[in-house]
XYZ file of C-alpha atoms in Angstrom:
749
model
C 0.000 0.000 0.000
C 1.451 3.386 -0.970
C 1.599 5.965 1.773
C 0.033 8.574 -0.509
C -3.231 6.641 -0.833
C -4.207 7.389 2.752
C -1.592 9.478 4.498
C -2.743 10.122 8.041
C -5.338 8.893 10.500
C -5.750 9.646 14.154
C -4.993 6.633 16.323
C -7.371 6.343 19.263
C -5.738 3.530 21.164
C -2.819 1.177 20.964
C -5.075 -1.852 20.470
C -6.589 -0.261 17.376
C -3.146 0.760 16.206
C -1.774 -2.747 16.339
C -4.772 -4.472 14.795
C -5.220 -5.553 11.180
C -4.514 -3.579 8.050
C -3.964 -0.218 9.748
C -0.376 -1.067 10.664
C 0.912 1.318 8.003
C -0.824 4.376 9.417
C 1.126 6.918 11.454
C -0.356 9.098 14.209
C -0.192 12.845 13.642
C 1.714 14.863 16.221
C -1.059 16.447 18.245
C -1.120 17.348 21.942
C 2.685 17.138 22.120
C 2.519 13.431 22.991
C 5.557 12.771 20.865
C 7.162 9.974 22.821
C 3.992 7.893 22.980
C 3.639 8.264 19.215
C 7.258 7.232 18.735
C 6.748 4.187 20.942
C 3.630 3.227 19.000
C 5.411 3.556 15.689
C 8.366 1.488 16.877
C 6.031 -1.404 17.647
C 5.008 -1.769 14.011
C 8.387 -1.198 12.385
C 10.392 -4.089 11.028
C 14.066 -4.387 11.908
C 14.948 -3.298 8.376
C 12.754 -0.203 8.659
C 14.346 0.683 11.974
C 17.847 0.366 10.582
C 16.832 2.473 7.602
C 16.083 5.396 9.910
C 19.708 5.338 11.056
C 21.047 5.917 7.550
C 22.073 9.423 6.382
C 22.794 9.591 2.660
C 24.409 12.323 0.604
C 22.635 13.703 -2.411
C 24.566 13.983 -5.659
C 24.929 17.177 -7.670
C 26.025 18.328 -11.085
C 26.939 21.776 -12.337
C 23.337 22.750 -12.983
C 21.949 21.615 -9.652
C 20.819 18.455 -7.912
C 20.397 15.125 -9.621
C 18.513 12.204 -8.130
C 20.425 9.104 -9.107
C 18.617 5.797 -9.291
C 20.504 4.302 -6.376
C 19.298 6.953 -3.936
C 15.821 6.762 -5.341
C 15.752 3.025 -4.765
C 17.238 3.245 -1.264
C 14.628 5.788 -0.223
C 11.824 3.686 -1.714
C 13.137 0.667 0.178
C 12.997 2.614 3.442
C 16.775 2.596 3.806
C 17.218 6.307 4.480
C 16.225 8.377 7.481
C 17.768 11.597 6.243
C 19.435 13.166 3.208
C 22.117 15.835 3.145
C 23.393 18.172 0.437
C 19.911 18.414 -1.061
C 18.029 21.680 -1.299
C 15.532 23.592 -3.437
C 11.807 23.103 -3.045
C 11.448 21.034 -6.193
C 14.243 18.612 -5.353
C 13.321 18.190 -1.695
C 9.672 17.634 -2.624
C 10.600 14.886 -5.062
C 12.782 13.116 -2.522
C 10.250 13.486 0.270
C 7.505 12.057 -1.952
C 9.528 8.891 -2.377
C 9.659 8.419 1.384
C 6.024 9.339 1.978
C 4.340 7.661 -0.978
C 6.598 4.741 -1.869
C 7.352 3.190 1.526
C 5.123 1.115 3.765
C 5.057 3.517 6.708
C 5.713 6.805 4.952
C 8.158 8.114 7.536
C 9.378 11.559 6.422
C 13.009 12.344 5.711
C 15.135 14.977 7.371
C 17.172 17.206 5.036
C 20.531 18.373 6.359
C 23.082 20.850 5.078
C 26.194 22.661 6.281
C 24.620 26.029 7.033
C 27.742 27.207 8.822
C 27.651 30.989 8.286
C 24.629 31.620 6.150
C 22.720 29.853 3.400
C 22.380 32.040 0.299
C 23.189 35.247 2.158
C 26.670 34.442 3.430
C 27.809 36.178 6.581
C 31.376 36.515 7.891
C 33.032 33.226 8.774
C 32.252 32.178 12.366
C 35.698 33.156 13.652
C 35.112 36.646 12.273
C 31.622 36.739 13.762
C 33.063 35.945 17.168
C 35.252 39.056 16.905
C 32.086 41.149 17.060
C 31.506 39.877 20.615
C 27.844 40.503 19.834
C 25.434 37.700 20.687
C 22.441 39.496 19.179
C 24.151 39.863 15.806
C 25.316 36.263 15.839
C 21.876 34.950 16.754
C 20.201 37.116 14.114
C 22.590 35.961 11.391
C 21.627 32.357 12.061
C 17.947 33.302 12.204
C 18.306 34.714 8.681
C 20.267 31.628 7.640
C 17.496 29.420 9.014
C 14.814 31.358 7.155
C 16.703 31.064 3.865
C 17.672 27.407 4.276
C 14.183 26.298 5.277
C 12.768 28.256 2.338
C 14.768 25.862 0.151
C 13.664 22.700 1.927
C 16.470 22.243 4.467
C 15.418 21.541 8.058
C 18.673 20.489 9.718
C 21.905 22.502 9.947
C 25.271 20.889 10.621
C 26.179 23.811 12.875
C 27.220 25.357 15.166
C 30.805 24.186 15.145
C 31.915 25.169 18.617
C 35.284 23.446 18.996
C 37.651 25.496 21.147
C 41.061 25.759 19.506
C 44.337 27.357 20.481
C 46.261 26.358 17.376
C 45.858 28.492 14.235
C 47.662 25.891 12.152
C 44.417 23.917 12.322
C 42.336 25.029 9.353
C 38.977 24.646 11.024
C 39.536 27.487 13.471
C 37.712 29.503 10.803
C 34.461 27.695 11.693
C 34.684 28.173 15.434
C 34.460 30.888 18.063
C 38.109 31.167 19.023
C 40.205 30.127 21.981
C 38.104 31.107 24.996
C 35.774 28.584 26.574
C 33.300 30.987 28.142
C 32.940 33.234 25.098
C 32.538 30.194 22.851
C 29.790 28.941 25.157
C 27.843 32.179 24.805
C 28.283 32.158 21.046
C 27.241 28.523 20.716
C 24.050 29.116 22.680
C 23.240 32.197 20.588
C 23.686 30.235 17.379
C 21.434 27.419 18.545
C 18.740 29.953 19.404
C 19.150 31.579 16.015
C 18.713 28.325 14.123
C 15.906 26.833 16.196
C 14.129 29.982 17.361
C 11.304 29.507 19.865
C 9.030 26.913 18.240
C 10.319 23.755 16.568
C 7.063 23.340 14.672
C 7.479 26.599 12.740
C 8.327 26.107 9.082
C 11.425 28.292 9.418
C 12.950 26.249 12.228
C 16.333 24.769 11.416
C 17.439 22.020 13.771
C 20.919 22.754 15.161
C 23.692 20.166 15.264
C 26.456 20.850 17.780
C 29.827 19.706 16.541
C 32.314 18.146 16.811
C 31.930 16.170 19.998
C 34.438 16.323 21.472
C 37.666 18.348 21.544
C 38.160 18.181 17.778
C 39.865 21.579 18.030
C 42.864 20.222 19.944
C 44.645 17.917 17.473
C 48.334 17.372 17.988
C 50.455 19.764 15.894
C 47.304 21.424 14.556
C 46.953 18.649 11.989
C 43.353 17.921 11.067
C 41.919 14.572 12.223
C 45.005 14.020 14.400
C 45.146 12.553 17.896
C 43.754 14.424 20.896
C 45.208 13.426 24.251
C 44.468 15.433 27.379
C 43.466 15.079 30.993
C 39.826 14.930 31.993
C 40.412 18.171 33.899
C 41.512 20.009 30.750
C 38.676 18.461 28.783
C 36.067 19.578 31.301
C 37.584 22.994 32.032
C 38.349 24.189 28.521
C 36.765 22.063 25.804
C 33.431 20.641 26.973
C 31.575 23.737 28.273
C 30.617 25.161 24.842
C 28.963 21.892 23.855
C 27.089 21.781 27.138
C 25.951 25.378 26.676
C 24.492 24.433 23.300
C 22.660 21.476 24.821
C 21.251 23.730 27.534
C 20.133 26.144 24.800
C 18.063 23.320 23.313
C 20.193 21.891 20.494
C 18.466 18.771 19.224
C 21.367 16.973 17.532
C 25.075 16.412 18.160
C 27.769 15.340 15.689
C 30.716 13.115 16.555
C 34.283 14.247 15.963
C 36.877 12.478 13.837
C 39.523 12.373 16.552
C 40.280 10.053 19.397
C 40.495 11.203 22.988
C 42.839 9.306 25.305
C 42.969 6.385 22.897
C 39.235 6.061 22.218
C 37.826 7.418 18.940
C 34.859 9.696 19.481
C 32.538 7.557 17.372
C 33.036 4.558 19.663
C 33.293 6.484 22.929
C 30.528 5.283 25.228
C 31.664 7.567 28.039
C 31.236 10.647 25.857
C 27.847 9.872 24.392
C 26.059 7.786 26.981
C 27.556 8.689 30.343
C 28.421 12.349 29.755
C 26.118 13.646 27.031
C 22.947 11.771 27.987
C 23.265 10.707 31.623
C 25.139 13.729 32.996
C 23.900 16.513 30.701
C 20.423 15.133 30.018
C 20.585 15.336 26.214
C 17.559 13.680 24.575
C 18.065 14.423 20.892
C 19.997 12.255 18.465
C 23.677 11.821 17.643
C 24.955 11.705 14.068
C 28.434 10.804 12.915
C 30.596 13.024 10.821
C 31.270 11.885 7.263
C 32.121 8.112 7.229
C 33.280 8.251 10.856
C 32.012 4.762 11.659
C 34.100 3.264 8.883
C 37.115 5.192 10.172
C 37.093 3.122 13.355
C 38.915 0.541 11.229
C 41.980 2.670 10.378
C 41.835 4.040 13.929
C 42.608 0.462 14.908
C 39.706 -0.339 17.229
C 37.601 -2.373 14.768
C 38.638 -5.247 12.546
C 35.929 -4.712 9.955
C 32.840 -2.670 9.122
C 30.488 -4.897 11.096
C 32.526 -4.487 14.266
C 32.771 -0.745 13.662
C 28.993 -0.493 13.490
C 28.585 -2.507 16.662
C 31.010 -0.285 18.563
C 29.250 2.848 17.359
C 25.719 1.730 18.207
C 26.739 0.510 21.647
C 28.446 3.870 22.235
C 25.174 5.678 21.563
C 25.654 6.822 17.970
C 22.209 7.050 16.395
C 22.753 8.000 12.756
C 25.454 6.937 10.302
C 26.526 9.624 7.852
C 27.375 8.163 4.468
C 29.328 5.007 5.370
C 26.222 2.741 5.079
C 27.642 0.478 7.763
C 24.499 0.349 9.872
C 22.477 -0.348 6.737
C 24.706 -3.196 5.617
C 25.656 -4.886 8.873
C 23.384 -4.115 11.838
C 20.759 -6.747 10.999
C 23.331 -9.520 11.109
C 24.969 -8.049 14.223
C 21.555 -8.022 15.875
C 20.888 -11.633 14.904
C 24.278 -12.646 16.326
C 23.644 -10.833 19.602
C 26.486 -8.356 19.056
C 24.076 -5.449 19.539
C 20.759 -5.347 21.358
C 17.283 -4.500 20.138
C 17.148 -2.060 23.048
C 20.073 -0.087 21.623
C 18.572 -0.143 18.137
C 15.150 0.962 19.348
C 16.657 3.775 21.380
C 18.572 5.098 18.373
C 15.470 4.978 16.168
C 13.380 6.571 18.907
C 15.820 9.460 19.222
C 15.535 10.190 15.492
C 11.775 9.781 15.214
C 11.266 12.073 18.190
C 12.950 14.939 16.332
C 10.807 14.328 13.260
C 7.685 14.511 15.404
C 8.925 17.627 17.176
C 9.486 19.315 13.817
C 5.932 18.488 12.780
C 7.038 16.431 9.782
C 4.505 13.691 10.464
C 1.738 16.282 10.354
C 3.073 17.891 7.178
C 6.126 16.315 5.557
C 6.128 19.083 2.930
C 6.052 21.992 5.376
C 9.502 23.078 4.159
C 8.500 22.898 0.504
C 6.921 26.283 -0.122
C 7.627 27.830 -3.514
C 6.412 31.239 -2.393
C 8.919 31.315 0.453
C 11.667 30.189 -1.902
C 10.843 33.101 -4.198
C 10.549 35.827 -1.555
C 12.700 35.021 1.499
C 16.163 34.581 -0.007
C 18.741 37.351 -0.526
C 16.297 39.990 0.631
C 17.306 43.634 0.811
C 16.975 43.493 4.588
C 19.276 40.490 4.900
C 21.874 42.154 2.657
C 21.876 45.301 4.772
C 22.259 43.211 7.910
C 25.118 41.258 6.322
C 26.865 44.504 5.410
C 26.639 45.772 8.974
C 27.855 42.430 10.324
C 30.951 42.602 8.102
C 31.840 45.973 9.612
C 31.223 44.711 13.157
C 33.500 41.706 12.554
C 36.520 43.588 11.184
C 39.436 44.063 13.588
C 41.755 47.047 13.264
C 45.197 45.673 14.120
C 47.375 48.716 13.456
C 46.813 52.362 12.588
C 49.866 54.619 12.633
C 49.677 58.303 11.752
C 45.894 58.152 11.355
C 46.279 56.246 8.106
C 42.671 55.223 8.609
C 40.049 56.327 7.992
C 40.782 57.394 4.424
C 40.778 61.163 4.134
C 38.054 62.853 2.129
C 40.823 64.762 0.328
C 42.130 61.600 -1.352
C 41.442 61.777 -5.092
C 43.074 58.603 -6.403
C 43.224 55.206 -4.708
C 45.292 52.260 -5.907
C 43.799 48.908 -4.935
C 46.441 46.197 -5.223
C 46.529 42.526 -4.355
C 45.162 39.079 -5.217
C 42.120 39.413 -2.918
C 41.014 42.765 -4.339
C 38.399 41.470 -6.739
C 38.011 37.742 -6.081
C 34.294 37.050 -5.663
C 34.718 33.386 -4.824
C 37.151 34.065 -1.993
C 34.746 36.451 -0.289
C 32.533 33.468 0.554
C 35.063 31.812 2.843
C 34.988 28.060 3.416
C 31.804 26.117 4.186
C 29.718 28.701 2.358
C 26.650 26.489 1.923
C 24.521 27.544 -1.031
C 26.329 30.864 -1.372
C 27.189 31.946 -4.882
C 30.210 33.934 -5.951
C 28.120 36.059 -8.301
C 26.148 37.377 -5.315
C 29.294 38.612 -3.542
C 30.521 42.189 -3.402
C 34.316 42.322 -3.629
C 36.473 45.011 -2.089
C 36.953 46.507 -5.547
C 33.196 46.659 -6.083
C 32.575 48.081 -2.628
C 35.159 50.808 -3.151
C 33.825 51.545 -6.624
C 30.372 52.086 -5.163
C 31.808 54.206 -2.355
C 33.582 56.440 -4.904
C 30.171 57.720 -5.974
C 29.842 59.281 -2.532
C 33.410 60.475 -1.946
C 34.421 61.342 -5.504
C 37.768 59.595 -5.932
C 39.246 57.612 -8.784
C 39.839 53.912 -8.136
C 42.325 51.815 -10.105
C 43.195 48.176 -9.543
C 46.153 45.861 -10.159
C 46.411 42.260 -9.003
C 50.139 42.458 -8.225
C 50.459 38.709 -7.719
C 48.393 35.600 -7.134
C 47.812 34.175 -3.667
C 50.021 31.106 -3.996
C 52.170 31.523 -7.089
C 55.799 32.619 -6.823
C 55.760 34.800 -9.937
C 56.582 38.503 -9.588
C 55.751 39.353 -13.189
C 52.870 41.632 -12.186
C 54.850 43.593 -9.606
C 55.929 46.452 -11.880
C 52.406 47.302 -12.992
C 51.267 47.389 -9.376
C 54.210 49.534 -8.301
C 53.624 52.057 -11.073
C 49.965 52.266 -10.146
C 50.855 52.860 -6.496
C 53.277 55.622 -7.451
C 50.515 57.520 -9.227
C 48.011 57.233 -6.368
C 47.320 59.359 -3.297
C 46.494 56.287 -1.220
C 47.137 52.547 -1.479
C 45.008 49.639 -0.289
C 46.709 46.232 -0.294
C 44.285 43.279 -0.306
C 46.344 40.321 0.900
C 45.903 37.004 2.681
C 44.758 33.458 2.046
C 42.364 32.218 -0.560
C 39.313 30.646 1.004
C 40.391 27.025 0.566
C 43.581 27.557 2.569
C 41.447 27.323 5.703
C 38.649 24.978 6.633
C 38.558 21.195 6.785
C 41.714 19.353 5.701
C 43.518 22.704 5.406
C 46.114 22.603 8.161
C 49.250 24.638 7.510
C 52.732 24.541 9.034
C 53.495 28.014 7.683
C 50.711 30.455 8.480
C 52.402 33.507 7.050
C 51.295 35.298 3.891
C 51.422 32.702 1.094
C 53.416 33.108 -2.097
C 55.159 36.420 -2.820
C 52.590 38.657 -1.163
C 55.005 39.881 1.505
C 57.514 40.811 -1.198
C 54.822 42.754 -3.018
C 53.819 44.508 0.191
C 57.423 45.459 0.954
C 57.873 47.132 -2.418
C 54.578 49.017 -2.258
C 55.021 50.164 1.350
C 58.565 51.344 0.575
C 57.081 53.994 -1.722
C 55.998 55.899 1.363
C 52.377 56.338 0.337
C 49.622 56.168 2.954
C 48.926 52.436 2.837
C 46.494 50.109 4.558
C 46.666 46.331 4.342
C 43.272 44.636 4.303
C 43.706 41.004 5.316
C 41.446 38.218 4.088
C 42.068 35.113 6.160
C 40.449 32.186 7.906
C 42.890 31.987 10.811
C 45.358 34.143 12.735
C 48.432 34.661 10.569
C 52.095 35.189 11.431
C 52.565 38.676 10.019
C 55.408 40.098 12.104
C 57.165 41.605 9.070
C 53.946 43.073 7.736
C 53.179 44.568 11.139
C 56.646 46.113 11.304
C 56.314 47.812 7.911
C 52.664 48.566 7.129
C 51.225 51.828 8.527
C 47.778 50.275 8.977
C 46.330 46.754 9.001
C 42.645 45.832 8.998
C 41.699 42.182 9.425
C 38.535 41.656 7.381
C 38.603 37.831 7.457
C 36.212 36.366 4.851
C 33.109 38.484 5.135
C 30.672 36.742 2.822
C 28.148 38.241 0.444
C 28.553 41.856 1.538
C 32.320 41.797 2.160
C 33.285 44.716 -0.054
C 30.564 47.069 1.126
C 31.155 46.391 4.815
C 34.922 46.849 4.499
C 34.508 50.053 2.493
C 32.254 51.385 5.251
C 35.080 50.822 7.738
C 37.783 52.327 5.512
C 35.827 55.567 5.131
C 34.501 55.748 8.711
C 30.901 55.184 7.693
C 31.288 52.461 10.304
C 33.823 52.650 13.139
C 35.883 49.505 13.844
C 35.050 47.843 17.150
C 35.985 44.182 16.630
C 38.288 42.416 19.080
C 40.311 39.268 18.452
C 39.043 35.974 19.829
C 42.238 34.143 18.898
C 45.777 35.167 19.694
C 48.027 36.092 16.765
C 51.473 34.520 17.293
C 54.688 36.162 16.208
C 55.852 32.879 14.714
C 54.666 29.287 14.505
C 57.197 28.190 17.119
C 55.010 29.818 19.787
C 52.003 27.645 18.935
C 49.876 26.594 20.747
C 49.518 30.063 22.187
C 46.564 31.486 24.089
C 45.899 34.166 26.652
C 44.912 31.846 29.517
C 48.094 29.823 29.818
C 49.565 28.589 33.100
C 52.260 30.409 35.066
C 54.604 27.387 35.474
C 57.062 27.043 38.347
C 59.568 29.201 36.504
C 57.724 32.120 34.962
C 59.593 34.810 33.066
C 60.791 37.473 35.491
C 59.474 40.958 34.820
C 62.589 42.497 36.329
C 64.930 40.277 34.295
C 63.082 38.848 31.242
C 66.284 37.474 29.714
C 67.164 35.328 32.718
C 67.862 31.915 31.238
C 66.302 29.393 33.567
C 62.693 30.417 33.072
C 59.896 29.194 30.811
C 60.852 31.147 27.690
C 62.453 30.859 24.275
C 66.064 31.825 23.664
C 65.294 33.094 20.150
C 61.931 34.825 20.611
C 59.713 36.471 23.177
C 56.797 34.687 24.795
C 54.408 37.528 23.989
C 52.173 37.264 20.929
C 51.962 39.749 18.097
C 48.356 40.607 18.965
C 46.780 39.302 22.178
C 43.319 37.893 22.751
C 40.724 40.636 23.053
C 42.813 43.127 21.077
C 41.404 45.553 18.541
C 41.771 49.261 17.834
C 39.264 51.976 17.002
C 39.402 55.312 15.201
C 38.685 56.961 18.518
C 40.397 56.639 21.897
C 38.993 55.152 25.089
C 40.425 55.888 28.528
C 39.834 53.718 31.607
C 39.884 55.212 35.109
C 38.099 55.404 38.468
C 38.043 51.702 39.292
C 35.554 50.943 42.058
C 34.731 47.808 44.072
C 31.690 47.744 46.318
C 33.647 45.469 48.679
C 37.070 43.869 48.902
C 36.012 40.698 50.708
C 33.107 38.415 49.909
C 31.635 35.214 51.314
C 30.132 32.256 49.508
C 26.694 33.876 49.575
C 27.887 37.294 48.421
C 28.437 38.985 45.105
C 30.927 41.684 44.222
C 30.458 44.587 41.856
C 33.418 45.947 39.914
C 32.974 49.136 37.926
C 35.150 51.389 35.817
C 34.672 54.672 34.032
C 35.331 54.563 30.283
C 35.695 57.859 28.425
C 35.709 58.473 24.687
C 38.448 61.084 24.319
C 38.811 60.810 20.545
C 37.155 62.441 17.561
C 34.593 59.778 16.661
C 31.611 58.201 18.329
C 32.613 54.623 18.971
C 31.866 51.269 20.526
C 34.199 49.681 23.055
C 34.215 46.079 24.244
C 35.141 46.336 27.923
C 36.627 43.089 29.225
C 37.030 41.620 32.719
C 39.636 38.959 33.514
C 40.273 37.082 36.767
C 43.241 35.201 38.183
C 42.823 32.691 40.995
C 46.233 33.118 42.613
C 46.341 29.924 44.698
C 44.269 26.787 44.219
C 44.356 23.091 44.960
C 45.444 22.715 41.323
C 47.263 25.193 39.116
C 45.105 27.889 37.561
C 45.495 30.036 34.422
C 47.205 33.426 34.608
C 43.847 34.955 33.664
C 40.375 33.960 32.518
C 37.702 36.014 30.777
C 34.768 36.403 33.163
C 32.804 39.263 31.672
C 32.535 41.772 28.856
C 30.210 44.552 27.820
C 29.899 46.151 24.411
C 29.097 49.812 24.961
C 28.528 52.713 22.587
C 30.116 55.952 23.785
C 29.672 59.238 21.897
C 32.823 61.332 21.518
C 33.518 63.494 24.528
C 31.317 61.417 26.800
C 31.916 58.748 29.414
C 30.029 55.780 30.818
C 30.362 53.653 33.917
C 30.632 49.971 33.105
C 29.846 47.515 35.905
C 30.298 43.782 36.348
C 28.769 41.621 39.061
C 30.541 38.414 40.058
C 29.356 35.596 42.305
C 31.122 32.501 43.568
C 29.765 30.649 40.540
C 32.215 32.681 38.462
C 35.068 31.392 40.630
C 34.435 27.670 40.264
C 36.830 25.167 38.705
C 37.632 21.456 38.890
C 39.598 21.003 42.093
C 42.145 18.371 43.079
C 39.343 15.806 43.507
C 37.628 16.763 40.227
C 34.776 18.468 42.028
C 33.473 21.618 40.365
C 33.654 24.148 43.175
C 35.138 27.413 44.398
C 37.949 27.744 46.922
C 38.662 30.629 49.307
C 41.553 32.914 48.459
C 42.628 36.095 46.736
C 41.714 36.890 43.150
C 43.444 39.394 40.920
C 41.457 41.032 38.178
C 42.090 43.122 35.089
C 39.470 45.327 33.478
C 40.348 46.907 30.168
C 40.288 46.865 26.346
C 42.051 43.502 25.900
C 43.659 40.665 27.831
C 46.924 42.503 28.597
C 45.980 46.156 29.147
C 43.804 47.931 31.671
C 43.329 48.594 35.367
C 44.215 45.961 37.943
C 42.717 45.155 41.309
C 42.067 42.316 43.744
C 39.462 40.918 46.127
C 39.314 38.043 48.586
C 36.842 35.195 48.929
C 36.658 34.288 52.621
């Protein structure tokens, strides 16, 4: 019987449900009794149908769009797919969903997943850039827009947020994350989940979030993607797990496994991670999906002899859905028959998946995400483009600005734009750019060309060199152009595929001959700003030494050029602050602001003393610290005030500071608060971010910024692995970044 002949009936009781010919009817999701409906459905599913729900298949594409090959069509018709990824557009999703609804016995709807990492069709700045805005409202709103666009094209499941804490910029996937700080990443992860899922899962613009990659994928040895992760449980719990937990607490409905092992156990077979921690300790009740072919990879990891064993390990560990390896589909039935896995484990995995489908309302309306009108009207809207433009400006970080090189003076009449990233539409997208299209992107050249209509200057462009090639054949043309200009903009950095998955680098300096080009242009003595396009912190010591001004624009997405041009001409004032430390050289990596003091710290009074924890050929200090970022105006910090100097376990303490805008522009400052627990039962970091506030201050005015701390802000994992606070003295720093500001102290009795 085809599901389309009689799609839905209301089941009155379990006895009726089980009886006779009505076994292929599914209860609609009314009265929020989802689990009872799942349990009823499980009772009538065959083993093969259950296993089919655990299978996540990739769609195939050609240059003109999606193609539905016969193999996928047959697998869906046979009930051997619970979800599809890399499929979007209303027409395509409708056709695939019809196969599941009308051609299978039970008509269980498919989920449709996609990597909506920083936008769908409207592409926003890469997540690392977004984090530099320190603005949870902007981040949440960007993912709300992404959810609206993706769901308008049939997608209902996003493989995001990626919230892996990383302290190693050699690792290419830092571009997808929120930087090096645990607490800030936790706030960002929660905001992104809220943006995707909004307030009501049954709305047709709800995009289910998938927290990834569980766990500690951002800490591979040597920054090499997929490499081994080996750390103490204390480090794991203190620094790497909290962002995932914050996403779960924000309501994330799915979690993705990581490729790496932790302490010798690959994530995809790690029962402690997924059953004991994620479900039992944190109370997660959604479903877990692998990353691409991760179950199969248990074989080369060396913990499974063959695919069947790999599938058994994964299911027993609590992994519900198999992305692309087809191991569950091929082997679980036999493993079940042999007693290698239990029906209880299988039923639980299926239940976890079906529950999400009910919560989304797919059993009530499997085509709720297939609305042609939405597809025609809710994508690349004028409102979303304006928001994207503003987000680009908020994400830029001004790294250097000597002699007021920025903003560009209104008296400038000719600008030379030079560099391989000046007019590269594709690179503006950044990596993991979903359904974004290069033709929709505004390059820096295009943004400046549009801006010239307002400020009446002539813009000329020369590529100078390519990103990776060693040829200098285009240098002379670029140099001659720079000589004839009043002002020079150098657009340098990485191309977008130099960061992202499988894009680890041992040399994170400017690729190719870009530094040579910059040296020759800067030597001309013209007012020059370097605009960086990059997916990670770069080692740019030489560039910093020579360039008058440097603006890190990252990869800004669809509205890159317009947002950057707004910054360059002070139509927007830079306020971004770094969320990853920029090293001076790769030998300092891993480098992060919240390192430990060691037993032999560098001596302030004698920094060159040999027998301390330092290098003999370089300083310990980074090029740009965490939290760093300049503005066109100047902010002064003074009048530190504590409402008390001693607190008890039931108290709170308020720390306030006066911040004045003494410059010539209205501006926004991100005021940051850091704490140091001086003595503990275990060693503690030299500082930890415990608060920040993003405040707008008109020129000539001042504001009082206050932070309230309780003992909950002082907790850590003690010598016995209990999460608690300990009495003692705490130093604090309140200022514009992690190294500058006003210092003070208080005592917890």
